[in-house]
Amino acid sequence: ETGVTQSPTHLIKTRGQQVTLRCSSQSGHNTVSWYQQALGQGPQFIFQYYREEENGRGNFPPRFSGLQFPNYSSELNVNALELDDSALYLCASSLQSTGGEHGYTFGSGTRLTVV
Amino acid sequence: TQLLEQSPQFLSIQEGENLTVYCNSSSVFSSLQWYRQEPGEGPVLLVTVVTGGEVKKLKRLTFQFGDARKDSSLHITAAQPGDTGLYLCAGTSGTYKYIFGTGTRLKVLA
């Protein structure tokens, strides 16, 4: 079975620009969660998608938005980038919203740098 | 707001030593997971614990879930350089998301 694939792996953007990050979920998984991990910190929950609908959201502003497609792949969009948005963005797929016994399968992440 | 605090934040030990990492919260979790993350990679699941007082072993790693399901510990016996990484605990109260702890960065020196 394939794992979770994220693209691009690295990205440099200028403050005020917009960015789209992509995630292909593990085969058979219908739920995708996005996390932001600042340097030296644990991941912070952004939002989760289940069957193409947003299933829950963390404490992030509306300029963070997402999509899930019929094949369960997902996108994270961030508008009006700020310097503090610089972080590792992780996508995690699972078969159910809480991950269950098998937990989340994480991708390797996209390292976003905002200058 | 649910928070998970891990201690210690950093740990540098010699190969062969034992260590314990703690994950504490004032909130009750329905389940808790431990992950290990290496540089440039996403976290990889090590174990899930769901029952208060539960103990699980994974080779040299022993995981325990507190009786009240508010805390957990990870004990590594005879640490090896391959155990080096960032250890993260993550808990859920049964909703859609996992709350991650602050992380413990472990370095095992050969």
mmCIF file of C-alpha atoms in Angstrom:
data_model
loop_
_atom_site.group_PDB
_atom_site.id
_atom_site.type_symbol
_atom_site.label_atom_id
_atom_site.label_comp_id
_atom_site.label_asym_id
_atom_site.label_seq_id
_atom_site.Cartn_x
_atom_site.Cartn_y
_atom_site.Cartn_z
ATOM 1 C CA GLU A 1 0.000 0.000 0.000
ATOM 2 C CA THR A 2 1.190 3.510 -0.747
ATOM 3 C CA GLY A 3 1.794 5.978 2.054
ATOM 4 C CA VAL A 4 0.926 9.659 2.269
ATOM 5 C CA THR A 5 2.574 11.861 -0.340
ATOM 6 C CA GLN A 6 2.917 15.623 0.027
ATOM 7 C CA SER A 7 4.030 18.184 -2.519
ATOM 8 C CA PRO A 8 6.045 20.254 -2.821
ATOM 9 C CA THR A 9 8.651 19.253 -0.233
ATOM 10 C CA HIS A 10 10.010 22.772 0.130
ATOM 11 C CA LEU A 11 8.606 26.171 -0.792
ATOM 12 C CA ILE A 12 9.697 29.776 -0.382
ATOM 13 C CA LYS A 13 7.051 32.490 -0.647
ATOM 14 C CA THR A 14 6.916 36.230 -0.089
ATOM 15 C CA ARG A 15 4.740 37.796 2.607
ATOM 16 C CA GLY A 16 1.251 38.527 1.235
ATOM 17 C CA GLN A 17 1.334 35.785 -1.382
ATOM 18 C CA GLN A 18 -0.919 32.744 -1.521
ATOM 19 C CA VAL A 19 0.169 29.099 -1.411
ATOM 20 C CA THR A 20 -1.404 25.700 -2.133
ATOM 21 C CA LEU A 21 -0.036 22.532 -0.585
ATOM 22 C CA ARG A 22 -1.104 19.093 -1.793
ATOM 23 C CA CYS A 23 -1.567 15.725 -0.146
ATOM 24 C CA SER A 24 -2.358 12.269 -1.500
ATOM 25 C CA SER A 25 -3.780 10.091 1.254
ATOM 26 C CA GLN A 26 -2.866 6.476 1.909
ATOM 27 C CA SER A 27 -4.855 3.985 -0.123
ATOM 28 C CA GLY A 28 -8.098 3.086 1.663
ATOM 29 C CA HIS A 29 -8.061 6.136 3.975
ATOM 30 C CA ASN A 30 -11.027 8.529 3.773
ATOM 31 C CA THR A 31 -9.987 11.157 6.320
ATOM 32 C CA VAL A 32 -7.267 13.782 5.973
ATOM 33 C CA SER A 33 -6.019 16.050 8.747
ATOM 34 C CA TRP A 34 -3.631 18.964 8.326
ATOM 35 C CA TYR A 35 -1.172 20.085 10.996
ATOM 36 C CA GLN A 36 1.273 22.976 11.278
ATOM 37 C CA GLN A 37 4.557 22.259 13.057
ATOM 38 C CA ALA A 38 6.740 25.217 13.965
ATOM 39 C CA LEU A 39 10.419 24.581 14.581
ATOM 40 C CA GLY A 40 10.948 22.796 17.885
ATOM 41 C CA GLN A 41 7.218 22.427 18.586
ATOM 42 C CA GLY A 42 4.619 19.683 18.395
ATOM 43 C CA PRO A 43 2.149 19.702 15.479
ATOM 44 C CA GLN A 44 -0.868 22.016 15.809
ATOM 45 C CA PHE A 45 -4.203 20.898 14.348
ATOM 46 C CA ILE A 46 -5.443 23.061 11.457
ATOM 47 C CA PHE A 47 -8.476 21.138 10.182
ATOM 48 C CA GLN A 48 -9.757 17.746 9.109
ATOM 49 C CA TYR A 49 -11.680 16.589 6.037
ATOM 50 C CA TYR A 50 -13.898 13.533 5.892
ATOM 51 C CA ARG A 51 -15.593 12.535 2.654
ATOM 52 C CA GLU A 52 -15.006 15.955 1.098
ATOM 53 C CA GLU A 53 -16.485 17.927 4.019
ATOM 54 C CA GLU A 54 -14.635 19.864 6.716
ATOM 55 C CA ASN A 55 -15.048 17.758 9.853
ATOM 56 C CA GLY A 56 -13.450 20.039 12.403
ATOM 57 C CA ARG A 57 -11.126 23.015 12.685
ATOM 58 C CA GLY A 58 -8.435 24.187 15.047
ATOM 59 C CA ASN A 59 -7.566 27.710 16.117
ATOM 60 C CA PHE A 60 -6.449 29.005 12.726
ATOM 61 C CA PRO A 61 -7.784 32.080 10.870
ATOM 62 C CA PRO A 62 -10.063 31.814 7.805
ATOM 63 C CA ARG A 63 -7.166 32.520 5.445
ATOM 64 C CA PHE A 64 -6.285 28.867 6.045
ATOM 65 C CA SER A 65 -8.704 26.839 3.922
ATOM 66 C CA GLY A 66 -8.814 23.397 2.433
ATOM 67 C CA LEU A 67 -10.418 20.960 0.068
ATOM 68 C CA GLN A 68 -10.812 17.225 -0.177
ATOM 69 C CA PHE A 69 -11.440 15.557 -3.516
ATOM 70 C CA PRO A 70 -13.475 12.435 -4.382
ATOM 71 C CA ASN A 71 -10.279 10.347 -4.391
ATOM 72 C CA TYR A 72 -9.658 11.636 -0.810
ATOM 73 C CA SER A 73 -6.611 13.668 -1.770
ATOM 74 C CA SER A 74 -6.539 17.118 -0.229
ATOM 75 C CA GLU A 75 -5.240 20.663 -0.565
ATOM 76 C CA LEU A 76 -4.329 23.259 2.039
ATOM 77 C CA ASN A 77 -4.549 26.865 0.879
ATOM 78 C CA VAL A 78 -3.110 29.800 2.788
ATOM 79 C CA ASN A 79 -3.855 33.362 1.665
ATOM 80 C CA ALA A 80 -2.080 36.576 2.621
ATOM 81 C CA LEU A 81 0.978 34.759 3.932
ATOM 82 C CA GLU A 82 2.629 36.087 7.091
ATOM 83 C CA LEU A 83 6.157 35.499 8.347
ATOM 84 C CA ASP A 84 4.769 33.393 11.222
ATOM 85 C CA ASP A 85 3.274 30.971 8.699
ATOM 86 C CA SER A 86 6.779 29.617 8.141
ATOM 87 C CA ALA A 87 6.581 26.018 9.354
ATOM 88 C CA LEU A 88 6.436 22.350 8.380
ATOM 89 C CA TYR A 89 2.933 21.518 7.170
ATOM 90 C CA LEU A 90 1.974 17.904 7.754
ATOM 91 C CA CYS A 91 -0.822 15.959 6.168
ATOM 92 C CA ALA A 92 -2.108 12.849 7.941
ATOM 93 C CA SER A 93 -4.579 10.326 6.597
ATOM 94 C CA SER A 94 -6.646 7.799 8.517
ATOM 95 C CA LEU A 95 -9.598 5.503 8.104
ATOM 96 C CA GLN A 96 -11.645 7.318 10.724
ATOM 97 C CA SER A 97 -11.648 10.769 12.255
ATOM 98 C CA THR A 98 -9.856 9.841 15.466
ATOM 99 C CA GLY A 99 -7.327 7.617 13.779
ATOM 100 C CA GLY A 100 -8.401 4.619 15.819
ATOM 101 C CA GLU A 101 -6.016 1.854 16.803
ATOM 102 C CA HIS A 102 -3.874 2.407 13.718
ATOM 103 C CA GLY A 103 -3.484 6.141 14.260
ATOM 104 C CA TYR A 104 -2.611 8.615 11.608
ATOM 105 C CA THR A 105 -0.241 8.011 8.712
ATOM 106 C CA PHE A 106 1.741 11.172 8.182
ATOM 107 C CA GLY A 107 3.426 12.456 5.065
ATOM 108 C CA SER A 108 6.946 13.875 5.179
ATOM 109 C CA GLY A 109 5.551 17.388 5.127
ATOM 110 C CA THR A 110 6.031 20.584 3.154
ATOM 111 C CA ARG A 111 8.563 23.031 4.561
ATOM 112 C CA LEU A 112 7.171 26.526 3.901
ATOM 113 C CA THR A 113 9.378 29.559 4.348
ATOM 114 C CA VAL A 114 7.805 33.013 4.139
ATOM 115 C CA VAL A 115 10.233 35.879 3.565
ATOM 116 C CA THR B 1 -8.297 24.061 26.074
ATOM 117 C CA GLN B 2 -6.651 20.661 26.194
ATOM 118 C CA LEU B 3 -2.878 20.729 26.607
ATOM 119 C CA LEU B 4 -0.324 17.960 26.723
ATOM 120 C CA GLU B 5 2.992 18.761 28.353
ATOM 121 C CA GLN B 6 5.988 16.535 27.857
ATOM 122 C CA SER B 7 9.064 16.288 30.004
ATOM 123 C CA PRO B 8 11.897 16.507 29.660
ATOM 124 C CA GLN B 9 12.072 18.717 26.571
ATOM 125 C CA PHE B 10 15.596 17.566 25.742
ATOM 126 C CA LEU B 11 17.519 14.466 26.743
ATOM 127 C CA SER B 12 21.042 13.451 25.799
ATOM 128 C CA ILE B 13 22.196 10.067 27.090
ATOM 129 C CA GLN B 14 24.848 7.439 26.444
ATOM 130 C CA GLU B 15 24.097 4.230 24.574
ATOM 131 C CA GLY B 16 22.879 1.544 26.975
ATOM 132 C CA GLU B 17 21.232 3.876 29.470
ATOM 133 C CA ASN B 18 17.543 3.763 30.390
ATOM 134 C CA LEU B 19 15.192 6.744 30.162
ATOM 135 C CA THR B 20 11.602 7.745 30.782
ATOM 136 C CA VAL B 21 9.612 10.437 28.980
ATOM 137 C CA TYR B 22 6.431 11.815 30.519
ATOM 138 C CA CYS B 23 3.269 13.203 28.947
ATOM 139 C CA ASN B 24 0.880 15.020 31.301
ATOM 140 C CA SER B 25 -2.446 16.791 31.050
ATOM 141 C CA SER B 26 -5.244 18.040 33.263
ATOM 142 C CA SER B 27 -7.732 16.660 30.712
ATOM 143 C CA VAL B 28 -9.007 13.124 30.305
ATOM 144 C CA PHE B 29 -8.303 11.454 26.988
ATOM 145 C CA SER B 30 -10.173 8.526 25.481
ATOM 146 C CA SER B 31 -6.972 7.358 23.830
ATOM 147 C CA LEU B 32 -3.381 8.426 23.569
ATOM 148 C CA GLN B 33 -0.722 7.734 20.982
ATOM 149 C CA TRP B 34 3.045 7.992 20.893
ATOM 150 C CA TYR B 35 4.901 8.941 17.734
ATOM 151 C CA ARG B 36 8.565 9.292 16.812
ATOM 152 C CA GLN B 37 9.658 11.903 14.315
ATOM 153 C CA GLU B 38 13.032 12.085 12.607
ATOM 154 C CA PRO B 39 14.414 15.211 10.903
ATOM 155 C CA GLY B 40 12.761 15.910 7.556
ATOM 156 C CA GLU B 41 10.070 13.298 8.120
ATOM 157 C CA GLY B 42 6.545 13.149 9.449
ATOM 158 C CA PRO B 43 5.745 11.479 12.796
ATOM 159 C CA VAL B 44 5.499 7.675 12.772
ATOM 160 C CA LEU B 45 3.046 5.933 15.088
ATOM 161 C CA LEU B 46 4.621 3.759 17.795
ATOM 162 C CA VAL B 47 1.622 2.752 19.894
ATOM 163 C CA THR B 48 -1.980 3.549 20.853
ATOM 164 C CA VAL B 49 -3.244 3.105 24.435
ATOM 165 C CA VAL B 50 -6.935 3.297 25.258
ATOM 166 C CA THR B 51 -7.535 1.775 28.707
ATOM 167 C CA GLY B 52 -6.552 3.443 31.991
ATOM 168 C CA GLY B 53 -3.573 1.620 33.490
ATOM 169 C CA GLU B 54 -2.773 -0.103 30.195
ATOM 170 C CA VAL B 55 0.833 -1.120 29.588
ATOM 171 C CA LYS B 56 2.145 -1.952 26.122
ATOM 172 C CA LYS B 57 5.597 -3.123 25.129
ATOM 173 C CA LEU B 58 7.313 -2.684 21.803
ATOM 174 C CA LYS B 59 10.723 -4.377 22.003
ATOM 175 C CA ARG B 60 12.755 -2.110 24.334
ATOM 176 C CA LEU B 61 9.968 0.510 24.614
ATOM 177 C CA THR B 62 7.328 0.309 27.353
ATOM 178 C CA PHE B 63 4.283 2.581 27.238
ATOM 179 C CA GLN B 64 1.881 3.166 30.100
ATOM 180 C CA PHE B 65 -1.444 5.022 30.181
ATOM 181 C CA GLY B 66 -2.302 6.536 33.549
ATOM 182 C CA ASP B 67 -5.189 5.097 35.564
ATOM 183 C CA ALA B 68 -7.150 8.346 35.174
ATOM 184 C CA ARG B 69 -6.251 8.585 31.448
ATOM 185 C CA LYS B 70 -4.672 12.022 31.946
ATOM 186 C CA ASP B 71 -1.048 11.038 31.591
ATOM 187 C CA SER B 72 1.289 8.575 29.952
ATOM 188 C CA SER B 73 4.913 7.531 30.035
ATOM 189 C CA LEU B 74 7.377 6.029 27.607
ATOM 190 C CA HIS B 75 10.304 4.053 29.029
ATOM 191 C CA ILE B 76 13.228 2.990 26.840
ATOM 192 C CA THR B 77 15.562 0.275 28.098
ATOM 193 C CA ALA B 78 19.175 0.146 26.929
ATOM 194 C CA ALA B 79 18.838 3.064 24.517
ATOM 195 C CA GLN B 80 20.578 2.819 21.158
ATOM 196 C CA PRO B 81 21.654 5.569 18.717
ATOM 197 C CA GLY B 82 18.787 4.481 16.447
ATOM 198 C CA ASP B 83 16.341 5.655 19.140
ATOM 199 C CA THR B 84 17.411 9.262 18.512
ATOM 200 C CA GLY B 85 14.505 11.471 17.457
ATOM 201 C CA LEU B 86 11.610 13.640 18.572
ATOM 202 C CA TYR B 87 9.061 11.731 20.661
ATOM 203 C CA LEU B 88 5.518 13.097 20.581
ATOM 204 C CA CYS B 89 2.474 12.075 22.561
ATOM 205 C CA ALA B 90 -0.969 12.844 21.125
ATOM 206 C CA GLY B 91 -4.353 12.477 22.780
ATOM 207 C CA THR B 92 -7.959 12.614 21.723
ATOM 208 C CA SER B 93 -11.148 12.964 23.748
ATOM 209 C CA GLY B 94 -13.034 11.060 21.073
ATOM 210 C CA THR B 95 -13.600 13.957 18.722
ATOM 211 C CA TYR B 96 -12.108 14.525 15.337
ATOM 212 C CA LYS B 97 -8.645 15.661 16.297
ATOM 213 C CA TYR B 98 -5.535 14.665 18.159
ATOM 214 C CA ILE B 99 -3.816 17.204 20.400
ATOM 215 C CA PHE B 100 -0.056 16.818 20.246
ATOM 216 C CA GLY B 101 2.342 17.327 23.113
ATOM 217 C CA THR B 102 5.282 19.692 23.093
ATOM 218 C CA GLY B 103 7.725 16.898 22.243
ATOM 219 C CA THR B 104 10.853 15.384 23.788
ATOM 220 C CA ARG B 105 14.002 15.527 21.718
ATOM 221 C CA LEU B 106 16.175 12.489 22.492
ATOM 222 C CA LYS B 107 19.791 12.062 21.464
ATOM 223 C CA VAL B 108 21.553 8.782 22.178
ATOM 224 C CA LEU B 109 25.327 8.975 21.933
ATOM 225 C CA ALA B 110 27.348 5.964 20.802
#
